[in-house]
Short mmCIF file of C-alpha atoms in Angstrom, two decimals:
data_model
loop_
_atom_site.label_atom_id
_atom_site.label_comp_id
_atom_site.label_asym_id
_atom_site.label_seq_id
_atom_site.Cartn_x
_atom_site.Cartn_y
_atom_site.Cartn_z
CA ASP D 162 0.00 0.00 0.00
CA ALA D 163 1.19 3.48 -0.82
CA LYS D 164 2.25 5.43 2.25
CA THR D 165 1.55 8.80 0.68
CA THR D 166 -1.60 10.49 -0.58
CA GLN D 167 -1.57 13.01 -3.39
CA PRO D 168 -4.31 14.66 -5.48
CA ASN D 169 -4.77 12.96 -8.82
CA SER D 170 -4.32 16.15 -10.80
CA MET D 171 -3.75 19.87 -10.50
CA GLU D 172 -3.73 22.84 -12.82
CA SER D 173 -1.70 25.98 -12.70
CA ASN D 174 -1.08 28.98 -14.89
CA GLU D 175 2.26 29.49 -16.50
CA GLU D 176 4.69 31.73 -14.61
CA GLU D 177 2.76 31.33 -11.36
CA PRO D 178 3.86 29.39 -8.28
CA VAL D 179 2.58 25.84 -7.82
CA HIS D 180 2.10 24.08 -4.51
CA LEU D 181 1.84 20.30 -4.77
CA PRO D 182 0.65 18.68 -1.53
CA CYS D 183 1.46 15.26 -0.14
CA ASN D 184 0.02 13.64 2.96
CA HIS D 185 2.01 11.02 4.81
CA SER D 186 0.31 10.71 8.18
CA THR D 187 2.02 7.40 9.03
CA ILE D 188 5.53 8.66 8.38
CA SER D 189 8.18 7.27 10.71
CA GLY D 190 10.82 9.32 12.38
CA THR D 191 13.49 8.10 10.00
CA ASP D 192 11.60 8.32 6.68
CA TYR D 193 13.03 10.66 4.10
CA ILE D 194 10.54 12.48 1.87
CA HIS D 195 11.44 12.33 -1.81
CA TRP D 196 9.87 13.99 -4.83
CA TYR D 197 10.33 12.78 -8.37
CA ARG D 198 8.64 13.86 -11.55
CA GLN D 199 8.03 12.15 -14.85
CA LEU D 200 7.82 14.19 -18.01
CA PRO D 201 5.91 12.70 -20.96
CA SER D 202 7.72 9.74 -22.57
CA GLN D 203 10.62 9.97 -20.14
CA GLY D 204 11.81 8.17 -17.05
CA PRO D 205 11.23 9.70 -13.63
CA GLU D 206 13.72 12.32 -12.55
CA TYR D 207 14.74 13.40 -9.09
CA VAL D 208 13.41 16.74 -7.90
CA ILE D 209 14.23 17.14 -4.22
CA HIS D 210 14.26 15.32 -0.89
CA GLY D 211 14.41 16.14 2.80
CA LEU D 212 14.04 14.80 6.31
CA THR D 213 12.88 17.52 8.67
CA SER D 214 13.93 20.94 7.50
CA ASN D 215 12.69 22.77 4.45
CA VAL D 216 14.93 22.29 1.44
CA ASN D 217 15.66 24.39 -1.61
CA ASN D 218 17.41 23.62 -4.86
CA ARG D 219 17.45 25.04 -8.35
CA MET D 220 14.36 23.09 -9.36
CA ALA D 221 12.04 23.52 -6.41
CA SER D 222 11.51 23.94 -2.69
CA LEU D 223 10.25 21.35 -0.24
CA ALA D 224 8.25 22.54 2.71
CA ILE D 225 7.84 19.93 5.45
CA ALA D 226 5.18 20.34 8.11
CA GLU D 227 6.41 20.55 11.68
CA ASP D 228 4.78 17.21 12.56
CA ARG D 229 6.08 15.77 9.26
CA LYS D 230 2.68 14.35 8.40
CA SER D 231 2.54 16.35 5.22
CA SER D 232 4.81 18.16 2.81
CA THR D 233 4.49 20.52 -0.13
CA LEU D 234 6.56 20.71 -3.26
CA ILE D 235 6.80 24.30 -4.45
CA LEU D 236 7.61 25.25 -8.01
CA HIS D 237 8.25 28.96 -7.76
CA ARG D 238 7.46 29.90 -11.34
CA ALA D 239 5.88 27.17 -13.40
CA THR D 240 6.69 26.80 -17.06
CA LEU D 241 5.11 24.59 -19.69
CA ARG D 242 8.07 22.25 -19.28
CA ASP D 243 6.98 21.55 -15.70
CA ALA D 244 3.90 19.68 -16.92
CA ALA D 245 4.50 16.18 -15.56
CA VAL D 246 3.42 13.58 -13.03
CA TYR D 247 4.88 14.39 -9.62
CA TYR D 248 5.50 11.57 -7.16
CA CYS D 249 5.90 11.92 -3.42
CA ILE D 250 7.71 8.94 -1.90
CA LEU D 251 8.86 7.95 1.56
CA ARG D 252 12.03 6.02 2.07
CA ASP D 253 13.22 4.50 5.34
CA PRO D 254 17.01 4.15 5.44
CA LEU D 255 16.77 1.65 8.30
CA ASN D 256 14.47 -0.82 6.59
CA ARG D 257 16.05 -2.82 3.79
CA ASP D 258 12.72 -4.52 3.13
CA ASP D 259 10.98 -1.19 2.64
CA LYS D 260 9.46 -1.31 -0.82
CA ILE D 261 10.00 1.67 -3.07
CA ILE D 262 6.44 2.55 -3.99
CA PHE D 263 5.80 5.41 -6.39
CA GLY D 264 2.02 5.51 -6.17
CA LYS D 265 -0.12 7.32 -8.75
CA GLY D 266 1.32 10.77 -8.25
CA THR D 267 -0.20 14.13 -9.19
CA ARG D 268 -0.53 15.02 -12.84
CA LEU D 269 0.29 18.72 -13.13
CA HIS D 270 -1.19 20.64 -16.05
CA ILE D 271 0.27 24.03 -16.89
CA LEU D 272 -1.99 26.46 -18.68
CA PRO D 273 -0.32 28.96 -21.04
CA ASP N 181 28.06 11.85 -17.57
CA ALA N 182 25.93 9.90 -20.05
CA GLY N 183 23.33 8.90 -17.50
CA VAL N 184 21.62 5.51 -17.36
CA ILE N 185 21.52 4.01 -20.83
CA GLN N 186 18.85 1.56 -21.88
CA SER N 187 18.45 -0.37 -25.10
CA PRO N 188 16.51 -0.89 -27.19
CA ARG N 189 14.29 2.18 -26.95
CA HIS N 190 11.40 0.29 -28.52
CA GLU N 191 10.83 -3.44 -28.92
CA VAL N 192 8.00 -5.10 -30.77
CA THR N 193 7.81 -8.86 -30.64
CA GLU N 194 5.39 -11.70 -31.00
CA MET N 195 3.97 -13.73 -28.18
CA GLY N 196 6.25 -16.59 -27.23
CA GLN N 197 9.46 -14.91 -28.30
CA GLU N 198 12.34 -14.17 -25.97
CA VAL N 199 12.94 -10.51 -25.15
CA THR N 200 16.13 -9.08 -23.66
CA LEU N 201 16.30 -5.55 -22.30
CA ARG N 202 19.65 -3.98 -21.54
CA CYS N 203 20.87 -1.38 -19.10
CA LYS N 204 24.14 0.41 -18.43
CA PRO N 205 24.10 2.19 -15.07
CA ILE N 206 25.99 5.36 -14.28
CA SER N 207 29.66 4.65 -13.68
CA GLY N 208 30.43 4.34 -10.00
CA HIS N 209 26.87 3.53 -8.99
CA ASN N 210 26.60 0.36 -6.94
CA SER N 211 22.86 -0.21 -7.05
CA LEU N 212 20.66 -0.97 -10.03
CA PHE N 213 16.90 -1.20 -10.19
CA TRP N 214 14.47 -2.52 -12.80
CA TYR N 215 10.97 -1.03 -12.88
CA ARG N 216 7.94 -1.68 -15.05
CA GLN N 217 5.28 0.94 -15.79
CA THR N 218 1.76 0.36 -17.05
CA MET N 219 -1.34 2.54 -16.98
CA MET N 220 -3.10 0.13 -14.67
CA ARG N 221 -0.37 -0.56 -12.13
CA GLY N 222 1.87 2.50 -12.39
CA LEU N 223 5.57 2.11 -11.61
CA GLU N 224 6.43 -1.25 -10.07
CA LEU N 225 9.82 -2.28 -8.75
CA LEU N 226 10.73 -5.66 -10.24
CA ILE N 227 14.20 -6.32 -8.84
CA TYR N 228 17.23 -4.52 -7.55
CA PHE N 229 20.92 -5.32 -7.34
CA ASN N 230 23.59 -4.08 -5.01
CA ASN N 231 27.23 -4.62 -6.02
CA ASN N 232 25.99 -6.88 -8.84
CA VAL N 233 24.13 -9.17 -6.42
CA PRO N 234 20.32 -9.46 -6.61
CA ILE N 235 18.95 -8.25 -3.28
CA ASP N 236 15.19 -8.26 -3.74
CA ASP N 237 13.40 -9.93 -6.64
CA SER N 238 10.01 -10.17 -4.98
CA GLY N 239 8.55 -7.87 -7.60
CA MET N 240 9.39 -10.15 -10.50
CA PRO N 241 5.98 -11.26 -11.75
CA GLU N 242 6.77 -14.88 -12.55
CA ASP N 243 9.42 -17.34 -13.65
CA ARG N 244 9.28 -16.07 -17.20
CA PHE N 245 11.19 -13.01 -15.98
CA SER N 246 14.86 -13.15 -15.10
CA ALA N 247 17.50 -10.48 -14.49
CA LYS N 248 21.26 -10.61 -14.39
CA MET N 249 24.08 -8.24 -13.63
CA PRO N 250 27.31 -9.89 -14.76
CA ASN N 251 29.39 -6.80 -13.98
CA ALA N 252 29.08 -3.32 -12.56
CA SER N 253 28.38 -1.73 -15.93
CA PHE N 254 25.73 -3.98 -17.43
CA SER N 255 22.42 -5.61 -16.58
CA THR N 256 19.79 -7.49 -18.54
CA LEU N 257 16.13 -8.21 -17.98
CA LYS N 258 14.91 -11.21 -19.94
CA ILE N 259 11.37 -12.37 -20.60
CA GLN N 260 10.99 -15.87 -21.97
CA PRO N 261 8.44 -16.59 -23.31
CA SER N 262 6.88 -13.16 -23.69
CA GLU N 263 3.12 -12.60 -23.44
CA PRO N 264 0.91 -9.66 -24.47
CA ARG N 265 0.35 -8.73 -20.82
CA ASP N 266 4.08 -8.02 -20.54
CA SER N 267 3.61 -4.98 -22.76
CA ALA N 268 4.80 -2.00 -20.75
CA VAL N 269 7.60 0.51 -20.40
CA TYR N 270 10.56 -0.97 -18.56
CA PHE N 271 12.87 1.42 -16.75
CA CYS N 272 16.30 0.86 -15.35
CA ALA N 273 17.60 3.12 -12.58
CA SER N 274 20.82 3.37 -10.62
CA SER N 275 22.04 5.00 -7.44
CA ARG N 276 25.33 5.30 -5.65
CA THR N 277 24.21 2.91 -2.93
CA GLU N 278 21.20 0.75 -2.14
CA PHE N 279 20.38 3.10 0.71
CA TRP N 280 18.87 5.66 -1.52
CA ALA N 281 16.87 7.14 1.32
CA ASN N 282 19.39 9.96 1.23
CA GLU N 283 20.45 9.47 -2.36
CA LYS N 284 19.10 10.19 -5.79
CA LEU N 285 17.76 7.58 -8.16
CA PHE N 286 18.71 8.15 -11.78
CA PHE N 287 16.41 6.63 -14.38
CA GLY N 288 17.03 5.70 -17.97
CA SER N 289 14.69 6.66 -20.78
CA GLY N 290 13.01 3.28 -20.72
CA THR N 291 12.24 0.51 -23.20
CA GLN N 292 8.73 0.48 -24.64
CA LEU N 293 7.87 -3.20 -25.06
CA SER N 294 4.95 -4.33 -27.19
CA VAL N 295 4.14 -8.03 -27.32
CA LEU N 296 1.68 -8.87 -30.08
#
């Protein structure tokens, strides 16, 4: 069973910020929160990951709730090239048997 | 860095034929993963290797599927005999270590397999 819950789809206007939510109410204290995205006809690509603190990189920001039961991927200024399926995934470094489950993700549509 | 390289990009075959998918991980990466993606089931982990050794093959659907990693720079996923329900996109991914909780997974472009 997927350990994260994401909306099936979202829409955003080009050049506006996008906030993609992810709920993970059963997260353990050692789970890392990862985000990947999959552009059409391509393999998934890494976006960002974090444990407790908010994280920023050139692609996006990751805001993690204080109780860690949810997180938000923030694209600061969406472009048409950001249209993709975004996956929120938990990964426990202490559990070798932990299955890497991508789930259905959120399909992000960018409106020109 | 060339990234994870998969071949062929597309494969069309007839039911009953043997299919071999190939993957070259990123140099220096010790872990390799094979995934399958379909509309119905999404991305499924089939098997992963660490230091060329299969660690978890519980996702391999049945005995018709087999995977090998004879060396650090090459892996194959074989389906024999192939069936129409095997039609999917097969992705290979690699990471520096198997403990990718704090690592990045790098995916190849995938092999689109169609079994007629």
